[in-house]
mmCIF file of C-alpha atoms in Angstrom:
data_model
loop_
_atom_site.group_PDB
_atom_site.id
_atom_site.type_symbol
_atom_site.label_atom_id
_atom_site.label_comp_id
_atom_site.label_asym_id
_atom_site.label_seq_id
_atom_site.Cartn_x
_atom_site.Cartn_y
_atom_site.Cartn_z
ATOM 1 C CA MET V 1 4.796 -16.341 -59.296
ATOM 2 C CA ASN V 2 2.041 -17.340 -62.414
ATOM 3 C CA LYS V 3 -0.628 -16.431 -62.032
ATOM 4 C CA LEU V 4 -3.484 -18.657 -60.805
ATOM 5 C CA ASP V 5 -6.879 -20.064 -63.001
ATOM 6 C CA LEU V 6 -9.405 -17.715 -61.206
ATOM 7 C CA THR V 7 -11.537 -15.252 -61.905
ATOM 8 C CA THR V 8 -11.665 -12.142 -59.261
ATOM 9 C CA ILE V 9 -14.823 -9.896 -59.082
ATOM 10 C CA ILE V 10 -15.277 -6.822 -57.523
ATOM 11 C CA LEU V 11 -18.480 -4.857 -57.060
ATOM 12 C CA THR V 12 -17.790 -0.851 -56.649
ATOM 13 C CA TYR V 13 -19.456 2.519 -56.005
ATOM 14 C CA ASN V 14 -17.444 5.214 -54.922
ATOM 15 C CA GLU V 15 -14.077 3.177 -53.107
ATOM 16 C CA GLU V 16 -11.415 5.237 -55.005
ATOM 17 C CA ILE V 17 -10.301 5.394 -50.785
ATOM 18 C CA HIS V 18 -9.700 0.752 -51.183
ATOM 19 C CA ILE V 19 -9.789 -0.003 -54.683
ATOM 20 C CA ARG V 20 -5.885 0.351 -55.261
ATOM 21 C CA ARG V 21 -5.295 -1.849 -51.933
ATOM 22 C CA CYS V 22 -7.336 -4.730 -53.269
ATOM 23 C CA LEU V 23 -6.203 -4.197 -56.629
ATOM 24 C CA GLU V 24 -2.553 -4.722 -55.107
ATOM 25 C CA ASN V 25 -3.717 -7.133 -53.263
ATOM 26 C CA VAL V 26 -6.058 -9.341 -55.824
ATOM 27 C CA CYS V 27 -4.444 -8.535 -59.277
ATOM 28 C CA SER V 28 -0.897 -10.265 -58.292
ATOM 29 C CA PHE V 29 -2.585 -13.974 -57.939
ATOM 30 C CA SER V 30 -5.839 -13.693 -60.076
ATOM 31 C CA GLN V 31 -5.160 -14.549 -63.962
ATOM 32 C CA LYS V 32 -8.241 -12.035 -64.274
ATOM 33 C CA VAL V 33 -9.922 -9.210 -62.179
ATOM 34 C CA ILE V 34 -13.650 -7.506 -62.495
ATOM 35 C CA VAL V 35 -14.895 -4.200 -61.266
ATOM 36 C CA VAL V 36 -18.286 -4.191 -61.267
ATOM 37 C CA ASP V 37 -19.000 -0.477 -60.737
ATOM 38 C CA SER V 38 -23.023 0.920 -60.216
ATOM 39 C CA PRO V 39 -21.320 3.651 -61.426
ATOM 40 C CA SER V 40 -18.768 5.428 -59.200
ATOM 41 C CA THR V 41 -18.575 9.823 -59.401
ATOM 42 C CA ASP V 42 -15.156 9.999 -57.927
ATOM 43 C CA ARG V 43 -12.158 8.545 -59.079
ATOM 44 C CA THR V 44 -12.810 4.794 -58.895
ATOM 45 C CA VAL V 45 -12.984 3.497 -62.499
ATOM 46 C CA GLU V 46 -9.080 5.743 -63.142
ATOM 47 C CA ILE V 47 -7.868 4.668 -60.886
ATOM 48 C CA CYS V 48 -9.179 0.463 -62.282
ATOM 49 C CA LYS V 49 -7.763 1.494 -65.788
ATOM 50 C CA GLU V 50 -4.354 1.183 -64.267
ATOM 51 C CA PHE V 51 -3.737 -2.152 -63.645
ATOM 52 C CA ASP V 52 -3.530 -4.677 -66.636
ATOM 53 C CA ASN V 53 -6.035 -7.374 -65.528
ATOM 54 C CA VAL V 54 -8.500 -5.287 -64.613
ATOM 55 C CA GLU V 55 -11.893 -5.360 -66.486
ATOM 56 C CA VAL V 56 -14.695 -2.820 -65.529
ATOM 57 C CA VAL V 57 -17.939 -3.070 -66.534
ATOM 58 C CA VAL V 58 -20.978 -0.303 -65.810
ATOM 59 C CA HIS V 59 -23.791 -1.611 -64.223
ATOM 60 C CA GLU V 60 -26.861 0.162 -62.416
ATOM 61 C CA TYR V 61 -27.430 -1.016 -58.806
ATOM 62 C CA PRO V 62 -30.353 -2.828 -58.604
ATOM 63 C CA GLY V 63 -30.826 -2.245 -55.047
ATOM 64 C CA ASN V 64 -28.609 -5.731 -53.186
ATOM 65 C CA GLN V 65 -25.605 -6.462 -54.295
ATOM 66 C CA ALA V 66 -26.818 -10.564 -53.843
ATOM 67 C CA GLU V 67 -28.699 -9.599 -57.659
ATOM 68 C CA GLN V 68 -24.969 -7.590 -58.952
ATOM 69 C CA PHE V 69 -22.860 -9.980 -58.083
ATOM 70 C CA ASN V 70 -24.917 -12.854 -60.342
ATOM 71 C CA TRP V 71 -25.854 -10.065 -62.876
ATOM 72 C CA ALA V 72 -21.417 -10.415 -63.090
ATOM 73 C CA LEU V 73 -21.482 -14.118 -63.411
ATOM 74 C CA ASP V 74 -24.349 -14.746 -65.715
ATOM 75 C CA ASN V 75 -23.405 -11.632 -68.424
ATOM 76 C CA VAL V 76 -19.093 -11.283 -67.682
ATOM 77 C CA GLU V 77 -17.496 -13.291 -69.797
ATOM 78 C CA ILE V 78 -15.503 -15.942 -66.715
ATOM 79 C CA SER V 79 -12.768 -18.148 -68.277
ATOM 80 C CA THR V 80 -11.160 -19.513 -65.605
ATOM 81 C CA GLU V 81 -11.726 -22.496 -63.319
ATOM 82 C CA TRP V 82 -12.418 -20.670 -60.140
ATOM 83 C CA VAL V 83 -14.123 -17.243 -59.178
ATOM 84 C CA LEU V 84 -13.297 -14.992 -55.854
ATOM 85 C CA ARG V 85 -15.385 -12.777 -54.096
ATOM 86 C CA VAL V 86 -13.277 -9.946 -52.781
ATOM 87 C CA ASP V 87 -15.273 -6.323 -51.514
ATOM 88 C CA ALA V 88 -13.287 -2.846 -52.698
ATOM 89 C CA ASP V 89 -12.570 -2.915 -48.479
ATOM 90 C CA GLU V 90 -11.193 -6.393 -48.326
ATOM 91 C CA TYR V 91 -7.337 -7.925 -49.017
ATOM 92 C CA LEU V 92 -6.291 -11.281 -48.249
ATOM 93 C CA GLU V 93 -3.498 -12.154 -46.212
ATOM 94 C CA GLN V 94 -0.643 -13.420 -47.277
ATOM 95 C CA ASP V 95 -1.033 -16.932 -45.948
ATOM 96 C CA LEU V 96 -4.270 -17.152 -47.404
ATOM 97 C CA ILE V 97 -2.920 -15.873 -50.854
ATOM 98 C CA MET V 98 -0.487 -18.844 -50.495
ATOM 99 C CA GLU V 99 -2.464 -21.020 -49.418
ATOM 100 C CA LEU V 100 -4.501 -20.846 -52.561
ATOM 101 C CA TYR V 101 -1.618 -21.223 -54.450
ATOM 102 C CA GLU V 102 -1.006 -24.443 -52.489
ATOM 103 C CA GLU V 103 -4.146 -25.896 -53.070
ATOM 104 C CA LEU V 104 -5.664 -24.713 -55.950
ATOM 105 C CA PRO V 105 -4.176 -26.245 -58.638
ATOM 106 C CA THR V 106 -4.110 -30.136 -57.896
ATOM 107 C CA MET V 107 -7.648 -29.391 -55.903
ATOM 108 C CA ASN V 108 -10.015 -32.073 -56.365
ATOM 109 C CA SER V 109 -12.575 -32.315 -58.708
ATOM 110 C CA LYS V 110 -15.049 -32.828 -56.141
ATOM 111 C CA VAL V 111 -14.422 -30.127 -54.247
ATOM 112 C CA SER V 112 -16.892 -26.973 -55.766
ATOM 113 C CA ALA V 113 -15.828 -23.785 -53.395
ATOM 114 C CA VAL V 114 -14.358 -22.988 -50.537
ATOM 115 C CA VAL V 115 -14.912 -21.791 -46.734
ATOM 116 C CA VAL V 116 -12.620 -18.438 -45.635
ATOM 117 C CA PRO V 117 -12.364 -17.079 -42.176
ATOM 118 C CA ILE V 118 -13.304 -12.722 -43.052
ATOM 119 C CA GLY V 119 -10.943 -10.724 -40.396
ATOM 120 C CA ARG V 120 -11.992 -7.592 -39.524
ATOM 121 C CA GLU V 121 -9.606 -4.056 -38.852
ATOM 122 C CA PHE V 122 -11.523 -0.811 -37.947
ATOM 123 C CA MET V 123 -9.269 2.336 -36.843
ATOM 124 C CA GLY V 124 -6.569 0.721 -38.236
ATOM 125 C CA ARG V 125 -6.102 -2.180 -35.872
ATOM 126 C CA ARG V 126 -6.508 -5.817 -36.327
ATOM 127 C CA LEU V 127 -9.213 -6.691 -33.247
ATOM 128 C CA ARG V 128 -8.580 -9.844 -32.323
ATOM 129 C CA HIS V 129 -11.585 -10.575 -29.246
ATOM 130 C CA GLY V 130 -14.986 -9.693 -29.155
ATOM 131 C CA ILE V 131 -17.549 -11.022 -32.022
ATOM 132 C CA VAL V 132 -14.875 -10.927 -35.158
ATOM 133 C CA ASN V 133 -13.328 -14.635 -34.200
ATOM 134 C CA GLY V 134 -15.229 -16.891 -35.926
ATOM 135 C CA VAL V 135 -17.365 -15.586 -39.124
ATOM 136 C CA VAL V 136 -16.705 -17.462 -42.044
ATOM 137 C CA LEU V 137 -18.405 -16.675 -46.047
ATOM 138 C CA THR V 138 -18.211 -18.657 -48.746
ATOM 139 C CA ARG V 139 -15.928 -16.385 -50.937
ATOM 140 C CA LEU V 140 -14.559 -18.845 -54.014
ATOM 141 C CA PHE V 141 -16.279 -21.516 -56.242
ATOM 142 C CA ARG V 142 -15.668 -23.209 -59.417
ATOM 143 C CA THR V 143 -17.504 -21.156 -62.199
ATOM 144 C CA GLY V 144 -21.032 -21.929 -62.717
ATOM 145 C CA LYS V 145 -21.049 -24.008 -59.661
ATOM 146 C CA ALA V 146 -22.779 -21.060 -57.125
ATOM 147 C CA HIS V 147 -25.342 -18.274 -57.444
ATOM 148 C CA TYR V 148 -26.152 -16.018 -54.371
ATOM 149 C CA GLU V 149 -29.418 -15.982 -52.951
ATOM 150 C CA LEU V 150 -31.196 -12.582 -52.771
ATOM 151 C CA ARG V 151 -31.381 -11.011 -50.242
ATOM 152 C CA LEU V 152 -30.861 -7.426 -48.656
ATOM 153 C CA MET V 153 -28.758 -8.783 -46.725
ATOM 154 C CA ASP V 154 -26.030 -11.800 -44.622
ATOM 155 C CA GLU V 155 -26.350 -13.211 -48.599
ATOM 156 C CA TYR V 156 -25.856 -17.093 -48.930
ATOM 157 C CA LEU V 157 -24.532 -18.259 -51.722
ATOM 158 C CA ASN V 158 -25.622 -20.964 -52.742
ATOM 159 C CA VAL V 159 -23.486 -24.290 -54.094
ATOM 160 C CA LEU V 160 -25.558 -25.679 -56.472
ATOM 161 C CA GLU V 161 -23.132 -29.040 -56.198
ATOM 162 C CA GLY V 162 -20.145 -30.531 -55.228
ATOM 163 C CA LYS V 163 -18.567 -30.410 -51.233
ATOM 164 C CA THR V 164 -17.376 -26.976 -49.885
ATOM 165 C CA ILE V 165 -14.164 -27.097 -47.628
ATOM 166 C CA VAL V 166 -12.667 -24.598 -45.989
ATOM 167 C CA PHE V 167 -9.279 -23.300 -45.879
ATOM 168 C CA ASP V 168 -7.045 -21.670 -42.929
ATOM 169 C CA HIS V 169 -6.478 -18.243 -43.837
ATOM 170 C CA ALA V 170 -8.419 -14.463 -44.180
ATOM 171 C CA ILE V 171 -9.468 -11.940 -46.109
ATOM 172 C CA VAL V 172 -9.303 -8.250 -44.156
ATOM 173 C CA ASP V 173 -11.970 -6.504 -43.983
ATOM 174 C CA ALA V 174 -10.093 -3.713 -43.640
ATOM 175 C CA SER V 175 -12.658 -0.201 -44.527
ATOM 176 C CA CYS V 176 -10.641 2.855 -44.113
ATOM 177 C CA ILE V 177 -13.729 5.061 -43.911
ATOM 178 C CA GLY V 178 -14.167 7.720 -40.887
ATOM 179 C CA LEU V 179 -16.897 7.616 -38.767
ATOM 180 C CA LYS V 180 -18.749 9.651 -40.353
ATOM 181 C CA ALA V 181 -18.804 7.856 -43.040
ATOM 182 C CA PHE V 182 -19.275 4.818 -40.763
ATOM 183 C CA THR V 183 -22.441 5.802 -39.483
ATOM 184 C CA ASP V 184 -23.643 7.189 -42.850
ATOM 185 C CA LYS V 185 -23.329 3.912 -43.991
ATOM 186 C CA HIS V 186 -24.719 2.065 -41.496
ATOM 187 C CA ASN V 187 -27.690 4.522 -41.438
ATOM 188 C CA ASN V 188 -28.729 3.425 -44.211
ATOM 189 C CA TYR V 189 -28.032 -0.633 -43.515
ATOM 190 C CA SER V 190 -30.023 0.114 -40.279
ATOM 191 C CA SER V 191 -33.099 -0.511 -42.506
ATOM 192 C CA ARG V 192 -32.727 -3.201 -44.641
ATOM 193 C CA GLU V 193 -32.116 -5.003 -40.947
ATOM 194 C CA ALA V 194 -34.835 -3.990 -39.431
ATOM 195 C CA ALA V 195 -36.542 -5.102 -42.660
ATOM 196 C CA LEU V 196 -34.953 -7.900 -42.415
ATOM 197 C CA LEU V 197 -35.936 -8.386 -38.653
ATOM 198 C CA LEU V 198 -39.385 -7.940 -39.343
ATOM 199 C CA ASP V 199 -39.485 -10.601 -41.632
ATOM 200 C CA ALA V 200 -37.483 -13.113 -39.272
ATOM 201 C CA GLU V 201 -40.858 -12.031 -36.826
ATOM 202 C CA PHE V 202 -43.591 -12.418 -38.742
ATOM 203 C CA ASP V 203 -42.995 -13.816 -41.631
ATOM 204 C CA LEU V 204 -43.569 -11.632 -44.512
ATOM 205 C CA THR V 205 -41.853 -12.593 -47.316
ATOM 206 C CA GLU V 206 -42.845 -16.669 -46.393
ATOM 207 C CA ASN V 207 -41.057 -17.582 -48.946
ATOM 208 C CA GLY V 208 -38.501 -19.848 -46.241
ATOM 209 C CA ASP V 209 -34.973 -20.788 -46.754
ATOM 210 C CA ASN V 210 -33.958 -23.856 -48.945
ATOM 211 C CA TYR V 211 -30.507 -24.448 -49.518
ATOM 212 C CA ASP V 212 -28.776 -27.423 -52.427
ATOM 213 C CA ASN V 213 -25.818 -27.213 -50.102
ATOM 214 C CA ALA V 214 -26.665 -29.238 -46.300
ATOM 215 C CA GLU V 215 -22.766 -29.239 -45.348
ATOM 216 C CA ILE V 216 -22.951 -25.016 -45.380
ATOM 217 C CA ALA V 217 -27.037 -25.322 -44.760
ATOM 218 C CA LYS V 218 -26.650 -26.369 -41.270
ATOM 219 C CA GLU V 219 -24.186 -23.510 -40.768
ATOM 220 C CA VAL V 220 -26.487 -20.806 -42.426
ATOM 221 C CA THR V 221 -30.204 -22.428 -40.901
ATOM 222 C CA ALA V 222 -28.259 -21.743 -37.475
ATOM 223 C CA LYS V 223 -27.206 -18.783 -38.161
ATOM 224 C CA ARG V 224 -30.948 -17.563 -39.515
ATOM 225 C CA ALA V 225 -32.501 -19.107 -36.459
ATOM 226 C CA GLN V 226 -30.179 -16.643 -34.595
ATOM 227 C CA LYS V 227 -31.706 -13.969 -36.075
ATOM 228 C CA LYS V 228 -35.327 -15.263 -35.475
ATOM 229 C CA ARG V 229 -34.382 -15.492 -31.723
ATOM 230 C CA TYR V 230 -32.994 -11.994 -31.793
ATOM 231 C CA ALA V 231 -35.991 -10.400 -33.130
ATOM 232 C CA LYS V 232 -38.552 -11.664 -30.667
ATOM 233 C CA MET V 233 -36.695 -10.187 -28.187
ATOM 234 C CA PRO V 234 -37.570 -7.765 -26.115
ATOM 235 C CA LEU V 235 -36.816 -4.178 -28.567
ATOM 236 C CA PHE V 236 -33.924 -2.107 -27.140
ATOM 237 C CA TRP V 237 -32.796 -4.567 -24.444
ATOM 238 C CA ARG V 238 -32.056 -6.764 -26.792
ATOM 239 C CA ALA V 239 -29.187 -4.340 -28.327
ATOM 240 C CA TRP V 240 -27.742 -4.169 -25.173
ATOM 241 C CA GLY V 241 -27.993 -7.238 -24.282
ATOM 242 C CA TYR V 242 -25.745 -8.457 -27.241
ATOM 243 C CA PHE V 243 -23.406 -5.468 -26.778
ATOM 244 C CA ALA V 244 -22.629 -6.653 -23.670
ATOM 245 C CA TYR V 245 -22.128 -10.598 -25.079
ATOM 246 C CA ARG V 246 -19.541 -8.902 -27.412
ATOM 247 C CA TYR V 247 -17.898 -6.505 -25.260
ATOM 248 C CA ILE V 248 -17.392 -8.545 -21.834
ATOM 249 C CA VAL V 249 -18.657 -11.745 -22.610
ATOM 250 C CA LYS V 250 -17.016 -12.630 -25.629
ATOM 251 C CA LEU V 251 -13.637 -9.860 -24.071
ATOM 252 C CA GLY V 252 -14.346 -7.582 -26.524
ATOM 253 C CA PHE V 253 -12.679 -4.967 -24.350
ATOM 254 C CA LEU V 254 -9.152 -6.139 -25.004
ATOM 255 C CA ASP V 255 -9.358 -4.979 -28.099
ATOM 256 C CA GLY V 256 -8.278 -1.357 -26.738
ATOM 257 C CA LYS V 257 -10.134 1.965 -27.881
ATOM 258 C CA GLU V 258 -10.522 0.612 -31.311
ATOM 259 C CA GLY V 259 -12.419 -2.371 -29.912
ATOM 260 C CA PHE V 260 -14.797 0.385 -27.855
ATOM 261 C CA CYS V 261 -16.233 2.102 -30.968
ATOM 262 C CA TRP V 262 -16.096 -1.175 -33.219
ATOM 263 C CA ASP V 263 -19.057 -2.569 -30.810
ATOM 264 C CA PHE V 264 -20.832 0.762 -29.495
ATOM 265 C CA PHE V 265 -21.157 1.629 -33.038
ATOM 266 C CA GLN V 266 -21.320 -1.352 -35.035
ATOM 267 C CA GLY V 267 -23.025 -3.589 -31.554
ATOM 268 C CA LEU V 268 -24.940 -1.325 -29.592
ATOM 269 C CA TRP V 269 -26.010 2.404 -31.563
ATOM 270 C CA TYR V 270 -26.578 0.643 -34.443
ATOM 271 C CA ARG V 271 -28.745 -2.491 -33.472
ATOM 272 C CA LEU V 272 -30.857 0.920 -31.352
ATOM 273 C CA LEU V 273 -31.343 2.460 -33.754
ATOM 274 C CA VAL V 274 -32.640 -0.873 -35.801
ATOM 275 C CA ASP V 275 -34.762 -1.649 -33.123
ATOM 276 C CA GLY V 276 -35.995 2.534 -33.070
ATOM 277 C CA LYS V 277 -36.964 1.703 -36.901
ATOM 278 C CA ILE V 278 -38.790 -1.251 -36.111
ATOM 279 C CA TYR V 279 -40.560 0.347 -32.798
ATOM 280 C CA GLU V 280 -41.468 3.976 -35.626
ATOM 281 C CA ALA V 281 -42.900 0.415 -37.388
ATOM 282 C CA LYS V 282 -45.527 -1.343 -35.091
ATOM 283 C CA LYS V 283 -46.769 2.093 -33.747
ATOM 284 C CA VAL V 284 -47.854 2.551 -37.010
ATOM 285 C CA CYS V 285 -48.967 -0.845 -38.984
ATOM 286 C CA GLY V 286 -48.884 -2.875 -35.399
ATOM 287 C CA ASN V 287 -48.815 -6.711 -36.484
ATOM 288 C CA ASP V 288 -50.788 -5.952 -40.563
ATOM 289 C CA LYS V 289 -47.861 -7.489 -42.396
ATOM 290 C CA GLN V 290 -49.372 -6.122 -45.519
ATOM 291 C CA ALA V 291 -49.317 -3.120 -43.529
ATOM 292 C CA LEU V 292 -45.525 -3.569 -42.375
ATOM 293 C CA ILE V 293 -45.037 -4.593 -46.326
ATOM 294 C CA ALA V 294 -46.510 -1.856 -47.891
ATOM 295 C CA TYR V 295 -44.560 0.697 -44.887
ATOM 296 C CA ILE V 296 -40.914 -0.943 -46.063
ATOM 297 C CA LYS V 297 -41.451 -0.176 -49.079
ATOM 298 C CA ASP V 298 -43.056 3.313 -48.630
ATOM 299 C CA TYR V 299 -41.195 4.860 -45.780
ATOM 300 C CA TRP V 300 -37.980 2.570 -45.952
ATOM 301 C CA GLY V 301 -37.609 2.305 -50.188
ATOM 302 C CA ILE V 302 -37.087 -1.387 -49.478
ATOM 303 C CA LYS V 303 -38.773 -3.823 -51.630
ATOM 304 C CA ILE V 304 -38.920 -7.473 -49.439
ATOM 305 C CA LYS V 305 -42.184 -9.089 -51.420
#
C-alpha cells in the first residue's frame, strides 16, 4: 500500500526493548518517521537507522514530554499534511491503520484533529476491564494545527482551530518492561503526580486552564475537575477507594492475574506512594504555598512555576 501523507513523531530515551516493534508498525504507513532521542545510551538509535524512512534527531530532554514534542514541531521539517504521535512502547491496531487509509485521504478540510482510543497490554495480556476502556487521546492532527500545553504529566494537545473527530480503533500501550523497571519508572512519575495533586489542591501555579477547542476542552476540564476532587479526598484512604473502584466496581478482576497486578501496582501501590510524598511535603510545609513550591523544587527536582 502507498504511504499516507503523514509524519509520525516518536520521543525516545533508552527504548531498545520497544523501538523495533514500534517502527515496524508505523513505518508501514508513514511517509516519514521522526524519532526525537534524548539522547539514549542503549541501541535505540542504532535500531532506528535500520529503517529507510526514519530520521533521528537528538535533542536533550527538557524535563517533560510536552516541551520535547513542541520542540520537534517547531524545529524539525515536517512536509506532510498530518502528524501522528506514538510512544515507543505503543503500536497501532491493524484496524486503526485501515481506518487511517480509509479516512485521511478524503478527510473534510474542516477537521484538524483526531481522537483515538488507547488500549492497554500489561504483562503480555490485553486488558479489557477496569478503567482501561474509554480512555481516549488526541494523537493525530494536521500540521500546524496543534501544540501541547506545558504540563509535567497528562499534557493536553491544544487544537488551535478546526473540528476534532473520533476514530473507532486503538493505539495500544504495550510496555514490555518488567516489574522492577515498572516500579522504578512509577517512582519517578509519583513525584510529578504528587506535584500536580498539590497544585490541584492549593492552586500553586495560579494559571488556570485555557482551551481553544471547546469540543475537547469539555472532556479535559472534566478530567481536571475529577483530579481536583481527588486531591481534596483524605490521603491514603483515597488510594484504597480508587483501587476498589477499578478492581471491583469496574470489574478489573476479570482480567486475571495480570489485571490484579495492573490495578494493584498502578492503581494502589503507585497512589499510596504519591500520597506518602504529599504527606511528607505537608508535614514540612503545611499549607504554605511558597514553601510547597520550594519543597517541590528542592526535594523532587521539579519546577512548577
